[in-house]
Coordinates of N, CA and C in Angstrom, one line a residue:
M106 N 110.9 82.3 96.9 CA 110.5 83.2 95.9 C 111.8 84.0 95.4
K107 N 111.9 84.1 94.1 CA 113.0 84.7 93.5 C 112.6 85.3 92.1
I108 N 113.2 86.5 91.9 CA 113.0 87.2 90.6 C 114.4 87.6 90.1
T109 N 114.5 87.8 88.8 CA 115.7 88.3 88.2 C 115.4 89.6 87.5
L110 N 116.3 90.5 87.5 CA 116.2 91.8 86.9 C 117.3 92.0 85.9
N111 N 117.0 92.3 84.6 CA 117.9 92.5 83.5 C 117.7 93.9 82.9
R112 N 118.8 94.6 82.8 CA 118.7 95.9 82.0 C 118.7 95.6 80.6
I113 N 117.7 96.2 79.9 CA 117.5 95.8 78.5 C 117.7 97.0 77.5
N114 N 118.1 98.2 78.0 CA 118.5 99.2 77.1 C 119.7 100.0 77.7
D115 N 120.1 101.1 77.1 CA 121.2 101.9 77.7 C 120.7 102.9 78.7
D116 N 119.4 102.9 79.0 CA 119.0 103.8 80.0 C 118.5 103.1 81.3
F117 N 117.2 103.2 81.6 CA 116.7 102.7 82.8 C 115.6 101.6 82.7
L118 N 115.5 101.0 81.5 CA 114.5 100.0 81.2 C 115.0 98.6 81.7
F119 N 114.2 98.0 82.6 CA 114.6 96.7 83.2 C 113.4 95.7 83.0
E120 N 113.8 94.5 82.8 CA 112.8 93.4 82.7 C 113.0 92.6 83.9
C121 N 111.9 92.4 84.7 CA 111.9 91.6 85.9 C 111.1 90.3 85.6
T122 N 111.7 89.2 85.8 CA 111.2 87.9 85.4 C 111.1 87.0 86.7
N123 N 110.0 86.3 86.8 CA 109.9 85.4 88.0 C 110.3 84.0 87.5
S124 N 110.3 83.0 88.4 CA 110.8 81.7 88.2 C 110.0 80.9 87.1
Q125 N 108.8 81.4 86.8 CA 107.9 80.8 85.8 C 108.1 81.4 84.4
G126 N 109.0 82.4 84.3 CA 109.2 83.1 83.1 C 108.3 84.3 82.7
N127 N 107.4 84.6 83.6 CA 106.5 85.8 83.4 C 107.3 87.1 83.8
S128 N 107.1 88.1 83.0 CA 107.8 89.3 83.3 C 107.0 90.6 83.2
I129 N 107.6 91.7 83.8 CA 107.1 93.0 83.7 C 108.3 93.9 83.4
L130 N 108.0 95.1 82.8 CA 109.0 96.1 82.5 C 108.9 97.2 83.5
L131 N 110.1 97.6 84.1 CA 110.2 98.7 85.0 C 111.1 99.8 84.3
D132 N 110.7 101.0 84.5 CA 111.4 102.1 83.8 C 111.4 103.3 84.7
N133 N 112.2 104.3 84.4 CA 112.2 105.6 85.0 C 111.1 106.4 84.3
T134 N 110.0 106.5 84.9 CA 108.8 107.1 84.2 C 108.9 108.7 84.3
S135 N 109.9 109.2 84.9 CA 110.1 110.7 84.9 C 110.8 111.1 83.6
Q136 N 111.4 110.1 82.8 CA 112.0 110.3 81.6 C 111.0 110.2 80.4
P137 N 111.1 111.0 79.4 CA 110.2 110.9 78.2 C 110.4 109.5 77.5
G138 N 109.3 109.0 77.1 CA 109.4 107.7 76.3 C 109.5 106.5 77.2
A139 N 109.2 106.5 78.4 CA 109.3 105.4 79.3 C 108.5 104.2 78.7
K140 N 109.0 103.0 78.8 CA 108.3 101.8 78.2 C 107.8 100.9 79.3
G141 N 108.0 101.2 80.5 CA 107.6 100.3 81.6 C 107.0 101.2 82.7
V142 N 106.6 100.5 83.8 CA 106.0 101.2 85.0 C 107.2 101.5 85.9
S143 N 106.9 102.5 86.8 CA 107.9 102.9 87.8 C 107.9 101.8 88.9
P144 N 109.0 101.7 89.6 CA 109.0 100.7 90.8 C 107.9 101.1 91.8
M145 N 107.6 102.3 92.0 CA 106.5 102.7 93.0 C 105.1 102.4 92.4
E146 N 105.0 102.5 91.1 CA 103.7 102.1 90.5 C 103.5 100.6 90.6
S147 N 104.6 99.9 90.5 CA 104.6 98.4 90.7 C 104.1 98.0 92.1
V148 N 104.5 98.8 93.1 CA 104.0 98.5 94.4 C 102.5 98.7 94.5
L149 N 101.9 99.7 93.9 CA 100.5 99.9 93.9 C 99.8 98.8 93.1
M150 N 100.5 98.3 92.0 CA 99.9 97.2 91.2 C 99.9 95.9 92.1
A151 N 101.0 95.8 92.9 CA 101.0 94.6 93.7 C 99.9 94.5 94.8
V152 N 99.7 95.7 95.3 CA 98.6 95.8 96.3 C 97.2 95.4 95.6
A153 N 97.0 96.0 94.4 CA 95.8 95.7 93.7 C 95.7 94.3 93.3
G154 N 96.7 93.7 92.8 CA 96.7 92.3 92.4 C 96.5 91.3 93.6
C155 N 97.3 91.6 94.6 CA 97.2 90.7 95.8 C 95.8 90.7 96.4
S156 N 95.3 91.9 96.7 CA 94.0 92.0 97.3 C 92.9 91.6 96.3
G157 N 93.1 91.9 95.0 CA 92.1 91.5 94.0 C 91.9 90.0 94.0
I158 N 93.1 89.2 94.0 CA 93.0 87.8 94.0 C 92.2 87.3 95.2
D159 N 92.5 87.9 96.4 CA 91.8 87.5 97.6 C 90.3 87.7 97.5
V160 N 89.9 89.0 97.1 CA 88.5 89.3 97.0 C 87.7 88.4 96.0
V161 N 88.3 88.2 94.8 CA 87.7 87.3 93.8 C 87.6 85.9 94.3
S162 N 88.6 85.4 94.9 CA 88.6 84.0 95.5 C 87.5 83.9 96.5
I163 N 87.4 84.8 97.5 CA 86.4 84.7 98.5 C 85.0 84.8 98.0
L164 N 84.8 85.7 97.0 CA 83.5 85.8 96.4 C 83.1 84.6 95.6
K165 N 84.0 84.0 94.9 CA 83.7 82.8 94.1 C 83.4 81.7 95.0
K166 N 84.1 81.6 96.2 CA 83.7 80.5 97.1 C 82.3 80.7 97.7
Q167 N 81.9 81.9 97.7 CA 80.5 82.2 98.2 C 79.5 82.2 97.1
R168 N 79.9 81.8 95.9 CA 79.0 81.6 94.8 C 78.4 83.0 94.3
Q169 N 79.2 84.0 94.4 CA 78.8 85.3 93.9 C 79.2 85.4 92.4
E170 N 78.3 86.0 91.6 CA 78.5 86.0 90.2 C 79.2 87.4 89.8
I171 N 80.5 87.4 89.6 CA 81.2 88.6 89.2 C 81.3 88.7 87.7
R172 N 80.7 89.7 87.2 CA 80.8 90.0 85.7 C 82.0 90.9 85.4
S173 N 82.3 91.8 86.3 CA 83.4 92.7 86.1 C 84.0 93.0 87.4
F174 N 85.4 93.1 87.4 CA 86.1 93.4 88.6 C 87.2 94.4 88.2
Q175 N 87.3 95.5 88.9 CA 88.4 96.5 88.7 C 88.8 97.0 90.0
A176 N 90.1 97.4 90.1 CA 90.6 98.1 91.3 C 91.3 99.3 90.8
E177 N 91.1 100.4 91.5 CA 91.8 101.6 91.3 C 92.6 101.9 92.6
V178 N 93.9 102.1 92.4 CA 94.7 102.3 93.6 C 95.5 103.6 93.5
E179 N 95.4 104.4 94.6 CA 96.1 105.7 94.7 C 97.0 105.7 95.9
G180 N 98.2 106.2 95.7 CA 99.1 106.3 96.8 C 99.6 107.7 97.0
E181 N 99.7 108.0 98.3 CA 100.2 109.3 98.7 C 101.6 109.1 99.2
R182 N 102.5 109.9 98.7 CA 103.9 109.8 99.1 C 104.3 111.0 99.9
V183 N 105.4 110.8 100.7 CA 105.9 111.8 101.6 C 107.4 111.8 101.5
Q184 N 108.0 113.0 101.5 CA 109.5 113.1 101.4 C 110.1 112.7 102.8
V185 N 111.0 111.7 102.7 CA 111.8 111.3 103.9 C 113.3 111.3 103.4
D186 N 114.0 112.2 103.9 CA 115.4 112.4 103.4 C 115.4 112.5 101.9
D187 N 116.1 111.6 101.2 CA 116.2 111.7 99.8 C 115.1 110.7 99.1
A188 N 114.4 110.0 99.9 CA 113.4 109.1 99.3 C 112.0 109.6 99.4
K189 N 111.0 109.0 98.7 CA 109.6 109.4 98.8 C 108.7 108.1 99.0
P190 N 108.7 107.5 100.2 CA 107.9 106.3 100.4 C 106.4 106.7 100.4
F191 N 105.6 105.6 100.4 CA 104.2 105.8 100.5 C 103.9 106.1 102.0
K192 N 103.0 107.1 102.1 CA 102.4 107.4 103.4 C 101.1 106.7 103.6
S193 N 100.3 106.7 102.5 CA 99.0 106.0 102.5 C 98.7 105.5 101.1
I194 N 97.9 104.4 101.1 CA 97.4 103.8 99.9 C 95.9 103.6 100.1
N195 N 95.1 104.0 99.0 CA 93.7 103.7 99.0 C 93.3 102.8 97.8
V196 N 92.6 101.8 98.1 CA 92.2 100.8 97.0 C 90.6 101.0 96.9
K197 N 90.2 101.2 95.6 CA 88.8 101.3 95.3 C 88.4 100.1 94.5
F198 N 87.6 99.2 95.0 CA 87.1 98.0 94.3 C 85.8 98.3 93.6
L199 N 85.8 98.0 92.3 CA 84.6 98.3 91.5 C 84.1 96.9 90.9
L200 N 83.0 96.4 91.5 CA 82.5 95.1 91.1 C 81.1 95.3 90.5
E201 N 80.9 94.4 89.5 CA 79.6 94.4 88.8 C 79.2 92.9 88.8
G202 N 77.9 92.7 89.0 CA 77.3 91.4 88.9 C 76.3 91.1 90.0
E203 N 75.9 89.9 90.1 CA 75.0 89.4 91.2 C 75.8 89.2 92.4
I204 N 76.1 90.3 93.2 CA 77.0 90.3 94.3 C 76.3 90.9 95.5
D205 N 76.3 90.2 96.6 CA 75.8 90.7 97.9 C 76.8 91.7 98.4
P206 N 76.4 93.0 98.5 CA 77.4 94.0 99.0 C 78.0 93.7 100.3
K207 N 77.3 93.1 101.2 CA 77.9 92.7 102.5 C 79.0 91.7 102.4
K208 N 78.8 90.8 101.4 CA 79.8 89.8 101.2 C 81.1 90.4 100.5
A209 N 80.8 91.4 99.6 CA 81.9 92.1 99.0 C 82.7 92.9 100.0
L210 N 82.0 93.6 100.9 CA 82.7 94.3 102.0 C 83.5 93.4 102.9
K211 N 82.9 92.2 103.2 CA 83.6 91.3 104.1 C 84.8 90.7 103.4
A212 N 84.7 90.4 102.1 CA 85.8 89.9 101.3 C 87.0 90.9 101.3
A213 N 86.7 92.2 101.2 CA 87.7 93.2 101.2 C 88.4 93.3 102.6
E214 N 87.5 93.3 103.6 CA 88.0 93.3 105.0 C 89.0 92.1 105.2
L215 N 88.5 90.9 104.9 CA 89.4 89.7 105.1 C 90.7 89.8 104.3
S216 N 90.7 90.4 103.1 CA 91.9 90.5 102.3 C 92.9 91.4 103.1
F217 N 92.5 92.6 103.5 CA 93.4 93.5 104.2 C 93.7 93.1 105.6
E218 N 92.8 92.5 106.3 CA 93.0 92.1 107.7 C 93.8 90.8 107.9
K219 N 93.7 89.9 106.9 CA 94.2 88.6 107.1 C 95.1 88.0 106.0
Y220 N 94.7 88.2 104.7 CA 95.3 87.5 103.6 C 96.3 88.2 102.8
C221 N 96.2 89.4 102.5 CA 97.0 90.1 101.5 C 98.4 90.3 102.0
S222 N 99.3 89.5 101.5 CA 100.7 89.6 102.0 C 101.4 90.9 101.6
V223 N 101.0 91.5 100.5 CA 101.6 92.7 100.1 C 101.2 93.8 101.1
S224 N 100.0 94.0 101.4 CA 99.6 95.0 102.3 C 100.1 94.7 103.7
K225 N 100.2 93.5 104.1 CA 100.8 93.1 105.4 C 102.3 93.5 105.4
T226 N 103.0 93.4 104.3 CA 104.4 93.8 104.2 C 104.5 95.3 104.4
L227 N 103.6 96.1 103.8 CA 103.6 97.5 103.9 C 103.0 98.1 105.2
E228 N 102.2 97.3 105.9 CA 101.4 97.7 107.0 C 102.1 98.5 108.1
P229 N 103.3 98.1 108.5 CA 103.9 98.9 109.6 C 104.1 100.4 109.3
N230 N 104.3 100.7 108.0 CA 104.6 102.1 107.7 C 103.6 102.8 106.8
V231 N 102.6 102.1 106.2 CA 101.7 102.7 105.3 C 100.3 102.4 105.7
E232 N 99.5 103.4 105.8 CA 98.1 103.3 106.1 C 97.3 102.9 104.8
I233 N 96.6 101.8 104.9 CA 95.9 101.3 103.7 C 94.4 101.3 103.9
G234 N 93.7 102.0 103.1 CA 92.3 102.1 103.2 C 91.7 101.5 102.0
Y235 N 90.4 101.2 102.0 CA 89.7 100.6 100.8 C 88.2 101.0 100.8
E236 N 87.7 101.1 99.6 CA 86.3 101.4 99.3 C 85.8 100.2 98.5
V237 N 84.5 99.9 98.6 CA 83.9 98.9 97.8 C 82.6 99.5 97.1
Y238 N 82.6 99.3 95.8 CA 81.5 99.7 95.0 C 80.9 98.5 94.3
V239 N 79.6 98.2 94.4 CA 78.9 97.1 93.8 C 77.9 97.7 92.9
N240 N 78.0 97.4 91.6 CA 77.1 97.9 90.6 C 76.9 99.4 90.6
G241 N 78.0 100.1 90.8 CA 78.1 101.5 90.8 C 77.7 102.2 92.1
E242 N 77.3 101.5 93.1 CA 77.0 102.1 94.3 C 78.0 101.8 95.4
K243 N 78.4 102.9 96.1 CA 79.4 102.8 97.2 C 78.7 102.3 98.4
F244 N 79.3 101.3 99.0 CA 78.6 100.7 100.2 C 79.2 101.1 101.5
N245 N 80.5 101.3 101.5 CA 81.1 101.7 102.8 C 82.6 102.1 102.6
L246 N 83.1 102.8 103.5 CA 84.6 103.1 103.5 C 85.1 102.4 104.7
L247 N 86.0 101.5 104.5 CA 86.5 100.7 105.7 C 88.0 100.9 105.7
F248 N 88.6 101.1 106.9 CA 90.0 101.1 107.0 C 90.5 99.9 107.7
K249 N 91.7 99.5 107.3 CA 92.2 98.2 107.8 C 92.2 98.2 109.3
N250 N 92.6 99.2 110.0 CA 92.7 99.2 111.5 C 91.5 99.9 112.1
R251 N 90.3 99.6 111.6 CA 89.2 100.4 112.0 C 88.8 100.3 113.5
K252 N 89.1 99.2 114.1 CA 88.8 99.1 115.6 C 89.7 100.1 116.3
S253 N 90.9 100.2 116.0 CA 91.8 101.2 116.7 C 91.4 102.6 116.4
R254 N 90.8 102.8 115.2 CA 90.4 104.1 114.8 C 89.1 104.6 115.6
M255 N 88.3 103.6 116.1 CA 87.2 104.0 116.9 C 87.6 104.2 118.3
I256 N 88.6 103.5 118.8 CA 89.1 103.6 120.1 C 89.9 104.9 120.3
Y257 N 90.7 105.3 119.3 CA 91.6 106.5 119.4 C 90.8 107.8 119.7
P258 N 89.7 108.1 119.0 CA 89.0 109.3 119.4 C 88.5 109.3 120.8
A259 N 88.0 108.1 121.2 CA 87.5 108.0 122.6 C 88.6 108.2 123.6
F260 N 89.8 107.7 123.3 CA 90.9 107.9 124.1 C 91.3 109.3 124.2
L261 N 91.3 110.0 123.1 CA 91.6 111.5 123.1 C 90.6 112.3 123.9
L262 N 89.3 111.9 123.8 CA 88.3 112.6 124.6 C 88.5 112.4 126.1
L263 N 88.9 111.1 126.5 CA 89.1 110.8 127.9 C 90.3 111.6 128.4
I264 N 91.4 111.7 127.6 CA 92.6 112.4 128.0 C 92.3 113.9 128.1
T265 N 91.6 114.4 127.1 CA 91.2 115.8 127.2 C 90.4 116.2 128.4
H266 N 89.5 115.3 128.7 CA 88.6 115.5 129.9 C 89.5 115.5 131.2
Y267 N 90.4 114.6 131.3 CA 91.3 114.5 132.4 C 92.2 115.7 132.5
L268 N 92.8 116.1 131.4 CA 93.6 117.3 131.4 C 92.9 118.6 131.8
L269 N 91.6 118.7 131.3 CA 90.8 119.9 131.7 C 90.5 119.8 133.2
K270 N 90.2 118.7 133.8 CA 89.9 118.6 135.2 C 91.2 118.8 136.0
S271 N 92.3 118.3 135.5 CA 93.6 118.5 136.2 C 94.0 120.0 136.2
K272 N 93.8 120.6 135.0 CA 94.1 122.0 134.9 C 93.3 122.9 135.9
S273 N 92.0 122.5 135.9 CA 91.1 123.3 136.8 C 91.5 123.1 138.3
R274 N 91.9 121.9 138.7 CA 92.3 121.6 140.0 C 93.6 122.4 140.3
F275 N 94.6 122.4 139.3 CA 95.8 123.1 139.5 C 95.5 124.6 139.6
Y276 N 94.6 125.1 138.8 CA 94.3 126.5 138.8 C 93.7 126.9 140.2
Q277 N 92.8 126.0 140.7 CA 92.2 126.3 142.0 C 93.2 126.3 143.0
F278 N 94.2 125.4 143.0 CA 95.2 125.3 144.0 C 96.1 126.5 144.0
R279 N 96.5 127.0 142.8 CA 97.4 128.1 142.6 C 96.8 129.4 142.9
H280 N 95.5 129.6 142.5 CA 94.9 130.9 142.5 C 93.7 131.0 143.5
G281 N 93.5 129.9 144.2 CA 92.4 130.0 145.2 C 91.0 130.1 144.6
G282 N 90.9 129.7 143.4 CA 89.6 129.7 142.8 C 89.6 129.0 141.4
C283 N 88.5 129.0 140.7 CA 88.5 128.3 139.4 C 87.7 129.2 138.5
P284 N 88.3 129.5 137.3 CA 87.5 130.3 136.3 C 86.4 129.5 135.8
S285 N 85.3 130.1 135.5 CA 84.1 129.4 135.0 C 84.4 128.7 133.7
G286 N 83.8 127.6 133.5 CA 83.9 126.8 132.2 C 85.0 125.8 132.2
L287 N 85.8 125.7 133.3 CA 86.9 124.7 133.3 C 86.5 123.5 134.0
V288 N 85.4 123.5 134.8 CA 85.1 122.3 135.6 C 83.8 121.7 135.0

């Protein structure tokens, strides 16, 4: 895979072109009169496009009738030295048509768990969440690493319980007794 980037004005407007001749414009959107998207906006667009292709492909294979498909993507950024990378990204899929909501949810899950190369590229550093709406109704909020999210609170509870028991044993040992409520 290869793209080329050409500066097309005296400021920050660039044209990025792929090997098939398709292009997008990138610009410094903090400047007035920007004619392209910012590089960080293009990352959000890439997440939407990649996961959108996956979801539509999966639903078409399942013979779901999609009349309308939209994705809204929001990214939260954090200051790291002089850069502001994404901390988290949330994708909201808005589908209309004769679509089984369970199939739409599963398609989104498969996209983010298995197929979306863009989100997989970002995955080590960016938390990516998604929501699925079918015919205006929200069906669920799923996170990409939802299994670990269910285990993590249980792990914290276990550790807290252990620490409280350890603290009470330590307290009993040091003070010859245990205050009420710690055991």
